[in-house]
mmCIF file of C-alpha atoms and ligand atoms in Angstrom:
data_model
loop_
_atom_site.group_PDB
_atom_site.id
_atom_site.type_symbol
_atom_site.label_atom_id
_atom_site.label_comp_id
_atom_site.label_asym_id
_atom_site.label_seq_id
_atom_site.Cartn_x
_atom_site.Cartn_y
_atom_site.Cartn_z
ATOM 1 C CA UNK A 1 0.000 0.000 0.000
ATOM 2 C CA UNK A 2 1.588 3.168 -1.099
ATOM 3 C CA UNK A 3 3.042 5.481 1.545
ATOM 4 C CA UNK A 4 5.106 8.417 1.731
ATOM 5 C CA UNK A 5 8.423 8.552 3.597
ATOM 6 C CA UNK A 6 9.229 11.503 4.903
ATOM 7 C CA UNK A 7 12.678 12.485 7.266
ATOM 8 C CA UNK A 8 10.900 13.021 10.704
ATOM 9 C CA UNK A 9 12.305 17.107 10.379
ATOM 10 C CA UNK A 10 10.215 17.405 7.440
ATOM 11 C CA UNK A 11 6.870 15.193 8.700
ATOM 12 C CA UNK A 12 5.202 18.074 10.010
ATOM 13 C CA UNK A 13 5.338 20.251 6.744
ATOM 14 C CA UNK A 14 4.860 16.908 4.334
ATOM 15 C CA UNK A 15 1.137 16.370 6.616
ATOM 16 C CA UNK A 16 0.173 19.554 5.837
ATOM 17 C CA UNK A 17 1.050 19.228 2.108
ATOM 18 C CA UNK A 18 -1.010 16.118 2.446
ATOM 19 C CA UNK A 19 -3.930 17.013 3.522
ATOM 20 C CA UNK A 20 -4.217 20.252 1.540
ATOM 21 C CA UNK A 21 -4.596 17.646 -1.618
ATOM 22 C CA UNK A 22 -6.789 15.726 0.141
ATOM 23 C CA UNK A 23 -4.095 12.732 -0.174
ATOM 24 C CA UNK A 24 -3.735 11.722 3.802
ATOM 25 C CA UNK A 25 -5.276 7.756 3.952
ATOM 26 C CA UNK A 26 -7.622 7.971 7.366
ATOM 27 C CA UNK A 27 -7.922 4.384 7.232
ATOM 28 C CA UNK A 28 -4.632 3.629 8.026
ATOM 29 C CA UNK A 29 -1.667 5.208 10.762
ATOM 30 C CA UNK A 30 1.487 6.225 9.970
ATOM 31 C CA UNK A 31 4.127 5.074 11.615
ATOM 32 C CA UNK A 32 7.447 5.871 13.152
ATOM 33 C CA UNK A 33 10.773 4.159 12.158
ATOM 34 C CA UNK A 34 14.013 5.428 12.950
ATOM 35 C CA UNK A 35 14.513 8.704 11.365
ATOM 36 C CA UNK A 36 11.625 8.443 9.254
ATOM 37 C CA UNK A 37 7.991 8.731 9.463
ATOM 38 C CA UNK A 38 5.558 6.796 6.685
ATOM 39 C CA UNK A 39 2.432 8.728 5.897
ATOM 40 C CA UNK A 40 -0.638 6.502 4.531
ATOM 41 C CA UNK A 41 -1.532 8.117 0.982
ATOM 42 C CA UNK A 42 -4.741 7.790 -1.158
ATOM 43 C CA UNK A 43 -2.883 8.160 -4.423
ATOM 44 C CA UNK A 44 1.014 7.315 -4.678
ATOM 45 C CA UNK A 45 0.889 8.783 -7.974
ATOM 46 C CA UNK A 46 0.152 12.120 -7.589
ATOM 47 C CA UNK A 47 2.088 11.883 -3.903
ATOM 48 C CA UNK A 48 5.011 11.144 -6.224
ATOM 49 C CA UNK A 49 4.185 14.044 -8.979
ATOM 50 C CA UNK A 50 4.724 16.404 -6.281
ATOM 51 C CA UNK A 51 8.073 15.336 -5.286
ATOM 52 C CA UNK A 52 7.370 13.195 -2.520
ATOM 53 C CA UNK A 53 9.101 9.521 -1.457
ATOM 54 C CA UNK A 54 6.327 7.064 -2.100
ATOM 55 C CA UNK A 55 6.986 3.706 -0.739
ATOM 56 C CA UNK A 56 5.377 0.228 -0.614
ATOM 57 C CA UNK A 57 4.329 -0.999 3.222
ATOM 58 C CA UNK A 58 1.909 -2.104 4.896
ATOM 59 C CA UNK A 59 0.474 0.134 7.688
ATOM 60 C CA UNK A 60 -1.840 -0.598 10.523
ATOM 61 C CA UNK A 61 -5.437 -0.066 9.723
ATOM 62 C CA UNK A 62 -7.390 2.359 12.615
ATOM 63 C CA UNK A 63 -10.444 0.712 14.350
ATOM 64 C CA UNK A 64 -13.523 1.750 12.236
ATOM 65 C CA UNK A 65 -14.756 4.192 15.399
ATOM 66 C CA UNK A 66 -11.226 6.179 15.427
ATOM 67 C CA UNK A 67 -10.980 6.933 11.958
ATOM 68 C CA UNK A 68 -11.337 10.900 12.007
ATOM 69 C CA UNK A 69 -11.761 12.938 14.993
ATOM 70 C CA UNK A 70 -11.855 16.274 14.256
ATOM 71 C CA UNK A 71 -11.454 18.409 11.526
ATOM 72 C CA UNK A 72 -8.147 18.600 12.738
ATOM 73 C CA UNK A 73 -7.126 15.316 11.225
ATOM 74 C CA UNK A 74 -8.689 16.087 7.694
ATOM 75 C CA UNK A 75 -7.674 19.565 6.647
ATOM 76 C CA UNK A 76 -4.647 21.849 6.847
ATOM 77 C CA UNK A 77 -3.922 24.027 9.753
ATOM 78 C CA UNK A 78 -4.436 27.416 8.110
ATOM 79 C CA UNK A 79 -7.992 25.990 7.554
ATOM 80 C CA UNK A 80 -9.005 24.482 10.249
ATOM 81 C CA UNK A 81 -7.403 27.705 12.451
ATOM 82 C CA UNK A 82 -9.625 29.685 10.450
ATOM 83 C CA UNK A 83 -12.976 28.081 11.115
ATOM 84 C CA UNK A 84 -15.348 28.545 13.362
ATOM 85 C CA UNK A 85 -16.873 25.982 16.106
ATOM 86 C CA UNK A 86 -19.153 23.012 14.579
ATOM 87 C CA UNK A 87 -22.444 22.021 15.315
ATOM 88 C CA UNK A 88 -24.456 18.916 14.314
ATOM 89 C CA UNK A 89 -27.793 19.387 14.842
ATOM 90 C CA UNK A 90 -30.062 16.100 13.459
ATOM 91 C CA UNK A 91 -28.586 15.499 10.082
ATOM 92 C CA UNK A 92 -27.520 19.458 9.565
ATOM 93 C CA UNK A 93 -23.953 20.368 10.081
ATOM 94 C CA UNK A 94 -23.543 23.731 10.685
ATOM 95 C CA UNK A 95 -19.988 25.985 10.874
ATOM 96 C CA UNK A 96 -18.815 29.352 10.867
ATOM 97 C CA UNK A 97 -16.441 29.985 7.849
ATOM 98 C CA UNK A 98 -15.119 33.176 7.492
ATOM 99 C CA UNK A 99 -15.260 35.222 4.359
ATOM 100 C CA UNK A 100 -11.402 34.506 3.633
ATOM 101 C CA UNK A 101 -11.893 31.046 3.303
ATOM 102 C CA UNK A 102 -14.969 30.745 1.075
ATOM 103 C CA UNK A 103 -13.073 29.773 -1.516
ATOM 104 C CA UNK A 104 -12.033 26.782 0.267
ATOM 105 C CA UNK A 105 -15.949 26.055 1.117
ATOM 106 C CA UNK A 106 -15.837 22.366 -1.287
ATOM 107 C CA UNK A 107 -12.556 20.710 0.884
ATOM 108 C CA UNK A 108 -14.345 21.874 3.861
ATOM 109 C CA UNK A 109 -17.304 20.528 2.936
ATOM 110 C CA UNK A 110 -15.620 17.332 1.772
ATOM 111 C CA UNK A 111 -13.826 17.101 5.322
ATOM 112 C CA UNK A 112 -17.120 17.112 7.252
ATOM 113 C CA UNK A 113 -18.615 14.554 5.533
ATOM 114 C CA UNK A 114 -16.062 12.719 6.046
ATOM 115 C CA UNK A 115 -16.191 13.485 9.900
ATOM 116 C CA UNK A 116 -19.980 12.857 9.523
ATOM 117 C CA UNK A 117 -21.395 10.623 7.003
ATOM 118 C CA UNK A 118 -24.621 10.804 8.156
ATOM 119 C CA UNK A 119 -24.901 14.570 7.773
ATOM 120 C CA UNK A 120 -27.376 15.976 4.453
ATOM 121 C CA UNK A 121 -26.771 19.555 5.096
ATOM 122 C CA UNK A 122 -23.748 21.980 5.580
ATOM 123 C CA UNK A 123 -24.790 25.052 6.710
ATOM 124 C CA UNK A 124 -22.998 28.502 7.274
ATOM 125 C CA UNK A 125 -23.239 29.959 10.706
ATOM 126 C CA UNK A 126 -24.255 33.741 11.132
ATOM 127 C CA UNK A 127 -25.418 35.520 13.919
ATOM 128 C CA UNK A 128 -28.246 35.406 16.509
ATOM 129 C CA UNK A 129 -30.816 38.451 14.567
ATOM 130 C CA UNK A 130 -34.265 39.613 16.211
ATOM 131 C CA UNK A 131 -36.712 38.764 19.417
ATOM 132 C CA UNK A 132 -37.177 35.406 18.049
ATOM 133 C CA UNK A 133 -33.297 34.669 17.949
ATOM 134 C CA UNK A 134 -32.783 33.048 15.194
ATOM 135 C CA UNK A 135 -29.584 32.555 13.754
ATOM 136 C CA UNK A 136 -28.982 33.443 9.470
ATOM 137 C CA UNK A 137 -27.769 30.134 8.412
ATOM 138 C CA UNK A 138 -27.127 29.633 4.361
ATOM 139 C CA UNK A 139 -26.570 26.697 2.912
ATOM 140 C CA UNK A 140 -23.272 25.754 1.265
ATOM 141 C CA UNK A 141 -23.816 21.470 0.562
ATOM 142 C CA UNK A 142 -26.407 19.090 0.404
ATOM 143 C CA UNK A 143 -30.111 19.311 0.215
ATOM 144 C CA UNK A 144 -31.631 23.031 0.329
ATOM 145 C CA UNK A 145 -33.668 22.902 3.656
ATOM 146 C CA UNK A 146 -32.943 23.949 7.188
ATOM 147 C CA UNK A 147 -35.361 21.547 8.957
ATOM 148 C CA UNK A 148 -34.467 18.218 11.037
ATOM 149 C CA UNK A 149 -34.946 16.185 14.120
ATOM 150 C CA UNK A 150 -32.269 16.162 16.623
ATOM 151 C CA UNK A 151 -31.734 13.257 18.947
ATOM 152 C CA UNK A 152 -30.693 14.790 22.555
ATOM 153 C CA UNK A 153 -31.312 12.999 26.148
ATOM 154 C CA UNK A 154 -33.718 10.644 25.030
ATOM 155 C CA UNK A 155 -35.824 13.005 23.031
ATOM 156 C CA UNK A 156 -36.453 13.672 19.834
ATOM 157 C CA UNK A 157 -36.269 17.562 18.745
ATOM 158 C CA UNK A 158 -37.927 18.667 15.120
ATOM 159 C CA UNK A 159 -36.029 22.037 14.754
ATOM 160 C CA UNK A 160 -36.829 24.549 11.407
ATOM 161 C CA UNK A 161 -33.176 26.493 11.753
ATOM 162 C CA UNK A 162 -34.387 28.837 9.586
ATOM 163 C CA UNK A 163 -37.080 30.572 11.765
ATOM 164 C CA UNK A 164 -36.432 28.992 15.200
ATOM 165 C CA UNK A 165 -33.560 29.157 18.190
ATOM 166 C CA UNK A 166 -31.611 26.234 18.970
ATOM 167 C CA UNK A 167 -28.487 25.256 20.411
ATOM 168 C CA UNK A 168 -27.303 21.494 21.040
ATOM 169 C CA UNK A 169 -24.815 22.575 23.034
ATOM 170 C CA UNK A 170 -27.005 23.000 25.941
ATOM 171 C CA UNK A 171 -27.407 19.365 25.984
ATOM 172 C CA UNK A 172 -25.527 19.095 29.308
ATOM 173 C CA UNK A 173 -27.539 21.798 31.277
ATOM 174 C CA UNK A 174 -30.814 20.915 30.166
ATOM 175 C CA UNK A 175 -29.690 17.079 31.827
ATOM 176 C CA UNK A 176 -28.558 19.287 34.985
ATOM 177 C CA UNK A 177 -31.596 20.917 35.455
ATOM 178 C CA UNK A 178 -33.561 17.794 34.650
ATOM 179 C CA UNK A 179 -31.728 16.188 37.519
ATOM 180 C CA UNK A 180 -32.787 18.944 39.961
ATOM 181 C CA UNK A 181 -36.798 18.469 39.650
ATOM 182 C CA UNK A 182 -38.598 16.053 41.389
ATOM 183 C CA UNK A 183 -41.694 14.278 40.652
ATOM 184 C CA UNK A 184 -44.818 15.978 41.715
ATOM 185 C CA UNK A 185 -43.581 19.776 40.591
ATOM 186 C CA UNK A 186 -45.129 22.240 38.696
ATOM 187 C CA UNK A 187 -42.650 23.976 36.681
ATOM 188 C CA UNK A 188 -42.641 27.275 34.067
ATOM 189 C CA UNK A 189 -40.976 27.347 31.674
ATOM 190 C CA UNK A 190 -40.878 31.175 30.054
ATOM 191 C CA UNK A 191 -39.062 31.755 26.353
ATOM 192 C CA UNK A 192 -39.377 27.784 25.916
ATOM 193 C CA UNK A 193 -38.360 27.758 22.230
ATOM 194 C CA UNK A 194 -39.342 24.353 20.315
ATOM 195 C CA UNK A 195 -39.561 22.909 24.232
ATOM 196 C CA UNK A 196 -35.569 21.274 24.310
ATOM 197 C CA UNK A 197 -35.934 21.898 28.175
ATOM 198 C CA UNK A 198 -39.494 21.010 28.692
ATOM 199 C CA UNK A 199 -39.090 17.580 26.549
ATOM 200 C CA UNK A 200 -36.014 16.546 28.502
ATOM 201 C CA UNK A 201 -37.831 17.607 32.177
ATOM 202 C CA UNK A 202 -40.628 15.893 31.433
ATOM 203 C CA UNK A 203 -39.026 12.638 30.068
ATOM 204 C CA UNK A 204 -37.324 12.263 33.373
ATOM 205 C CA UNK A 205 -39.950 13.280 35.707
ATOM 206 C CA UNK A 206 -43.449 13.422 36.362
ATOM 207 C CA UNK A 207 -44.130 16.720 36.061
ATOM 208 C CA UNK A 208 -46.560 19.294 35.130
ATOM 209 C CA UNK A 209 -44.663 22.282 32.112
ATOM 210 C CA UNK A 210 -46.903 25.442 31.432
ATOM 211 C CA UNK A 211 -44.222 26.535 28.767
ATOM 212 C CA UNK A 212 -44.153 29.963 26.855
ATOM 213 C CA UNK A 213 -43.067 31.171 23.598
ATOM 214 C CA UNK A 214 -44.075 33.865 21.389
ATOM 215 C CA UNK A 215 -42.133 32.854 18.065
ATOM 216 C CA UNK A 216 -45.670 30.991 16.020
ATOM 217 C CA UNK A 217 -43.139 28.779 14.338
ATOM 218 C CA UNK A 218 -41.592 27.357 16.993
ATOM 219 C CA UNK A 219 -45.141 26.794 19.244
ATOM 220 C CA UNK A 220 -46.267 24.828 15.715
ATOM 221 C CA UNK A 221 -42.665 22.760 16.338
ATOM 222 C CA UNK A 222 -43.315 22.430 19.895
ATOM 223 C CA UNK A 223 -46.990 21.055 19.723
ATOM 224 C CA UNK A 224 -45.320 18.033 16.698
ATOM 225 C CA UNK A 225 -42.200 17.896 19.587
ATOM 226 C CA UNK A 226 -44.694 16.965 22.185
ATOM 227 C CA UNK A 227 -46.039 14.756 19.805
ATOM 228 C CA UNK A 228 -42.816 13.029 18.813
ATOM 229 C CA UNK A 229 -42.089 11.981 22.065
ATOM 230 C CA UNK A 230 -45.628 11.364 23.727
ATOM 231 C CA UNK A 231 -44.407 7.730 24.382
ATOM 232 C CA UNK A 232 -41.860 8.460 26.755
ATOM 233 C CA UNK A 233 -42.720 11.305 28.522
ATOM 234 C CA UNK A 234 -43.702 10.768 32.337
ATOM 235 C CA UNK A 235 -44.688 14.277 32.642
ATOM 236 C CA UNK A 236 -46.846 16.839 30.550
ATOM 237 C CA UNK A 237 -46.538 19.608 28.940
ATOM 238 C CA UNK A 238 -49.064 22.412 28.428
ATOM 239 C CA UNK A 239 -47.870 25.570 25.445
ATOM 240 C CA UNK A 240 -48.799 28.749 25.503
ATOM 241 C CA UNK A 241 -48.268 31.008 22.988
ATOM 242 C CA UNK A 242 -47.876 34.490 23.613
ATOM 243 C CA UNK A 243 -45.626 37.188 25.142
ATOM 244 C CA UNK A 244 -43.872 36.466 28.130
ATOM 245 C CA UNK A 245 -44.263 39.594 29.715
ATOM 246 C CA UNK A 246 -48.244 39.700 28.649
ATOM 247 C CA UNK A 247 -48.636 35.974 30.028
ATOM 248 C CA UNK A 248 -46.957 35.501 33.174
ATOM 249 C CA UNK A 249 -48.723 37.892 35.347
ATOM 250 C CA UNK A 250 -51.661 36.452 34.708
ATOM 251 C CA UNK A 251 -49.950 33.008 35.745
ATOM 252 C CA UNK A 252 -50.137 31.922 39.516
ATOM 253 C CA UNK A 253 -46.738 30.786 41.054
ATOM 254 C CA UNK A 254 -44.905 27.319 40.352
ATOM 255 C CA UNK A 255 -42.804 25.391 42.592
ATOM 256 C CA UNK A 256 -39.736 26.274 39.914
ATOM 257 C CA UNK A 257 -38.927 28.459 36.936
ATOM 258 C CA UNK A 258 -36.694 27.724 34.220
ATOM 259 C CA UNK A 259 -36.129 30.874 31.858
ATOM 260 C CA UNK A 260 -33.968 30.708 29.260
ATOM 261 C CA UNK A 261 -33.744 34.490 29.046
ATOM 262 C CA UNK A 262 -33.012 35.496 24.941
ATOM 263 C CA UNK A 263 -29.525 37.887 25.170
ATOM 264 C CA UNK A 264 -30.655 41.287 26.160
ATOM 265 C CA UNK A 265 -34.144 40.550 28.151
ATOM 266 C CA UNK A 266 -34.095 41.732 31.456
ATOM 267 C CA UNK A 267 -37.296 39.100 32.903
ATOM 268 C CA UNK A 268 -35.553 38.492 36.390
ATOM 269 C CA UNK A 269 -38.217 40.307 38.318
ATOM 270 C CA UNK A 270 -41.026 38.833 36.665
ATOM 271 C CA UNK A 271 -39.402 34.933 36.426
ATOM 272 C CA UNK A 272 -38.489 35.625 40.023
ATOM 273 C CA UNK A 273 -42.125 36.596 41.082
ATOM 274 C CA UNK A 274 -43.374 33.280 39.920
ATOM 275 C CA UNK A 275 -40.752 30.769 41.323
ATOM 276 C CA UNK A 276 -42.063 29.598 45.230
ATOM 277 C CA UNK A 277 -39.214 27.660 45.748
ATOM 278 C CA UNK A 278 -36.428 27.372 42.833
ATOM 279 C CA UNK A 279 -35.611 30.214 39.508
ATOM 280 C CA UNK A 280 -32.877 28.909 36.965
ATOM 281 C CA UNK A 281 -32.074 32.767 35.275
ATOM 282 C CA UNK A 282 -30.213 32.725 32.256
ATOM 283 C CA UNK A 283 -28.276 35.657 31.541
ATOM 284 C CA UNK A 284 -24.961 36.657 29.614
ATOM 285 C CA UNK A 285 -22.442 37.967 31.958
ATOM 286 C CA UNK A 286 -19.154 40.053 31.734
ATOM 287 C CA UNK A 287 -16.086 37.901 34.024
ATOM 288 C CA UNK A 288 -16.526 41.282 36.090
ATOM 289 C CA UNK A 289 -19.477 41.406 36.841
ATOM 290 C CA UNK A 290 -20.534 37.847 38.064
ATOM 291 C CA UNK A 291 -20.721 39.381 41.774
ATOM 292 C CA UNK A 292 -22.257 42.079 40.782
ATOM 293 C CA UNK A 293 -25.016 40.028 39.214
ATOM 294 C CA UNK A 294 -25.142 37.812 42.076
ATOM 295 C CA UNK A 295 -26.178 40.277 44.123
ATOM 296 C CA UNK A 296 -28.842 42.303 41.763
ATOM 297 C CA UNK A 297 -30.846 39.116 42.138
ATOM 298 C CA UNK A 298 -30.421 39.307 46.151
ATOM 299 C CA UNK A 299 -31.548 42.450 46.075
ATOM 300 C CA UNK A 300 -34.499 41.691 44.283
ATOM 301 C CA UNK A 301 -35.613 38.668 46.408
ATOM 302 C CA UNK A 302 -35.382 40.743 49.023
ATOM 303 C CA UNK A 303 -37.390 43.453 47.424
ATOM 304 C CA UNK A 304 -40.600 40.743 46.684
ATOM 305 C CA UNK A 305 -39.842 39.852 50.412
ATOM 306 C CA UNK A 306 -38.211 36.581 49.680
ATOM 307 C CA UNK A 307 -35.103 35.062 51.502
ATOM 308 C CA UNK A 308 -32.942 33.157 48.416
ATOM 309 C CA UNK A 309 -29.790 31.966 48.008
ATOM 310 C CA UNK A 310 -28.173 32.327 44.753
ATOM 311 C CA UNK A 311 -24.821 30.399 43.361
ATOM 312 C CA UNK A 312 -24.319 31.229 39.618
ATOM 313 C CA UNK A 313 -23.081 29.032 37.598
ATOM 314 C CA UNK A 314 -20.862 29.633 34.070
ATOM 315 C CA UNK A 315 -22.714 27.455 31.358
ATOM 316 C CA UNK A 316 -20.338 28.516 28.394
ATOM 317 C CA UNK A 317 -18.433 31.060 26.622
ATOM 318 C CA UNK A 318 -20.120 33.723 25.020
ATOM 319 C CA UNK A 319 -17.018 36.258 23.760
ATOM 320 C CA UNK A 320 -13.991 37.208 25.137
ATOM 321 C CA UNK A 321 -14.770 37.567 29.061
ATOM 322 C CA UNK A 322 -18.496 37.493 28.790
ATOM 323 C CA UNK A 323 -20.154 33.873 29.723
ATOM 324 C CA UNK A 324 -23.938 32.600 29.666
ATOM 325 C CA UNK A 325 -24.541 31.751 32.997
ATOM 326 C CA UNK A 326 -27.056 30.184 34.797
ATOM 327 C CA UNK A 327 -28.324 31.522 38.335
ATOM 328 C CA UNK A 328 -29.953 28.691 40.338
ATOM 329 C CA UNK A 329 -31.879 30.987 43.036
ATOM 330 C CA UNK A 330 -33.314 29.002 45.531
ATOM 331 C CA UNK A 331 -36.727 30.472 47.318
ATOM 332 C CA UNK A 332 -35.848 29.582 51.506
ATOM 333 C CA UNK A 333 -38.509 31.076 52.624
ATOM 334 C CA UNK A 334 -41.578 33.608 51.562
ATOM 335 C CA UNK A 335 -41.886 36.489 54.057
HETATM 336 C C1 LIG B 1 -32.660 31.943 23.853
HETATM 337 S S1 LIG B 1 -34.062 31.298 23.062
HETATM 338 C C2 LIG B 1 -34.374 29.857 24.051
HETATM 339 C C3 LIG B 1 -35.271 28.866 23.373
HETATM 340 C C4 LIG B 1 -35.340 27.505 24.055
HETATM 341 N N1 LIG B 1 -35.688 27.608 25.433
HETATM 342 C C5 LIG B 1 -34.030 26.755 23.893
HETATM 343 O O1 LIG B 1 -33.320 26.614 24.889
HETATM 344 O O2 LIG B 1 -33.747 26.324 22.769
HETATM 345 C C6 LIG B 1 -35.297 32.421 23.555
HETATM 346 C C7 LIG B 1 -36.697 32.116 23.059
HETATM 347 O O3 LIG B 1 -37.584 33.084 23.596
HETATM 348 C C8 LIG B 1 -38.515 33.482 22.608
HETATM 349 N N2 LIG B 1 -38.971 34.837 22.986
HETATM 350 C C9 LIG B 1 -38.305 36.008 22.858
HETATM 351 N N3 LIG B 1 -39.010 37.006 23.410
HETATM 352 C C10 LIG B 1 -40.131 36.458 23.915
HETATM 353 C C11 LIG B 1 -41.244 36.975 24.625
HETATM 354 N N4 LIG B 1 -41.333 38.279 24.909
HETATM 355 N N5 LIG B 1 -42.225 36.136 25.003
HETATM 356 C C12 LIG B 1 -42.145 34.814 24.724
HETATM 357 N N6 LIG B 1 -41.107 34.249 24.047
HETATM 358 C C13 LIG B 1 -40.119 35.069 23.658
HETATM 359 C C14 LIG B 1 -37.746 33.398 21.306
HETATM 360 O O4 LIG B 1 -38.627 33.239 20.217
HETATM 361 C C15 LIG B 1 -36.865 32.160 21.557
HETATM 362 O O5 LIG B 1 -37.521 30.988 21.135
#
């Protein structure tokens, strides 16, 4: 099988070379001997037209599982510096490229679905626009739609990307939160999107979920969600659709409150008037001001006569210094 040999100096500029012409054989590992270093190549051919020592040997094959792990593996490192963070969302892959490397959209392409064979979609990330927070997406491979289901803690998630907000990276703090409830609790669930929180509470617990959400597409996704996953869910789910701000007053109060607050809503005093016993406050937070946020909320329990305690928590990056957090306020005691 043909392979290139390369003096170790040189193995680290030869890999790039490699890559950039698509060459590198995934399937198999190179190896180490002596001074040398024997790359797996597609092609021996054209590794030899370009100057290269292309050699007969037999190297290891990977295990199936292990064959690519990142884009990393795949393309060259100006590329893969260059791009943005990955998301695979049902059978929709979805990156940020920046403009410089447009040109280079078909090896990128050709890399993920490598990475992920079952994807049917590549999608371009843009940015978060309007109340409804939906992100621009465009597509750059595959079939021209934007819709999917998404498999995420034992639910299944029908998503339209084009006119609703989701994030699979939340995965692991919607399972947190899930863990928190207990059975018997009646939860709200303000700004609830397609429901990703409300399916994932209420597949682990018996619980009652008056969610909100003003966006009409994604109450149409969240009624087919609830649907979707009728089979498994111990606990139910009642939508309402409608503004947050219009709605909740007119709500009575819930043992907890989950708000995924969209960037730039200020709905702790309202979220925090409905929660008897537990608020989960999303918020996006600047490193600085973590304390200071800490005790705004204090200072608000204490203005609806509550006694809380509040421990924030820092769910992810959002820019440079500023995180989404999460503040778990718990109600001790109504005065
Ligand atoms: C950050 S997203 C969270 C969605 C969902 N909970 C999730 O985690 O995927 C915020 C959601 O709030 C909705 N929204 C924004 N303003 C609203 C309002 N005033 N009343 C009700 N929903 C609102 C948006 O349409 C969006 O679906």
């Amino acid at each position: 099988m043909a392979a290139v040999r390369v003096e170790k100096r040189r193995a680290k500029e030869v890999l790039e070379i490699l890559k950039e012409r698509n060459l590198l054989d995934g399937r198999r590992k190179p190896i180490r001997e002596g001074d040398y270093v024997f790359f797996p190549v597609t092609n021996g051919e054209l590794a030899r037209s370009l100057g290269l020592d292309v050699i007969n040997v037999e190297l290891p094959m990977r295990p199936e599982r292990q064959i690519y792990k990142n884009l990393t593996d795949l393309l060259p490192g100006d590329i893969v510096e260059g791009l943005g963070r990955l998301d695979v969302i049902g059978d929709i892959a979805v990156i940020t490229i920046p403009e410089e490397l447009m040109d280079r959209v078909d090896v990128i392409a050709q890399a993920i679905r490598k990475l992920y064979p079952q994807v049917k979609v590549i999608a371009r990330r843009g940015f978060h626009e309007g109340k409804y927070r939906v992100r621009r997406l465009e597509v750059i491979w595959g079939e021209d739609r934007l819709e999917t289901i998404h498999k995420e803690n034992g639910v299944l998630i029908k998503v339209d990307l084009a006119s609703v907000f989701f994030n699979p990276r939340m995965k692991g703090e919607r399972y947190r939160i899930a863990q928190l409830v207990r059975d018997g609790e009646k939860i709200l669930l303000p700004f609830a999107g397609v429901l990703p929180y409300a399916l994932v509470i209420a597949r682990m617990r018996k619980v009652k979920i008056t969610a909100v959400e003003l966006n009409p597409r994604a109450v149409e996704l969240a009624y087919e969600n609830i649907e979707l996953n009728k089979r498994w869910l111990k606990g139910e789910i009642e939508v309402i659709q409608g503004d947050v701000f219009k709605v909740l007053p007119e709500l009575p109060e819930f043992d907890r409150v989950v708000s995924p607050t969209p960037k730039g809503v200020d709905a702790l005093s309202l979220t925090l008037s409905k929660a008897k016993s537990y608020l989960h406050y999303y918020d996006f937070v600047h490193e600085d001001e973590i304390e200071a946020f800490k005790e705004r909320i204090i200072r608000e329990c204490r203005r609806q006569g509550k006694e809380c305690s509040v421990r924030v928590k820092r769910i992810a990056d959002y820019k440079p210094h500023v995180y989404k957090v999460c503040a778990d306020v718990e109600v001790k005691q109504n005065r």
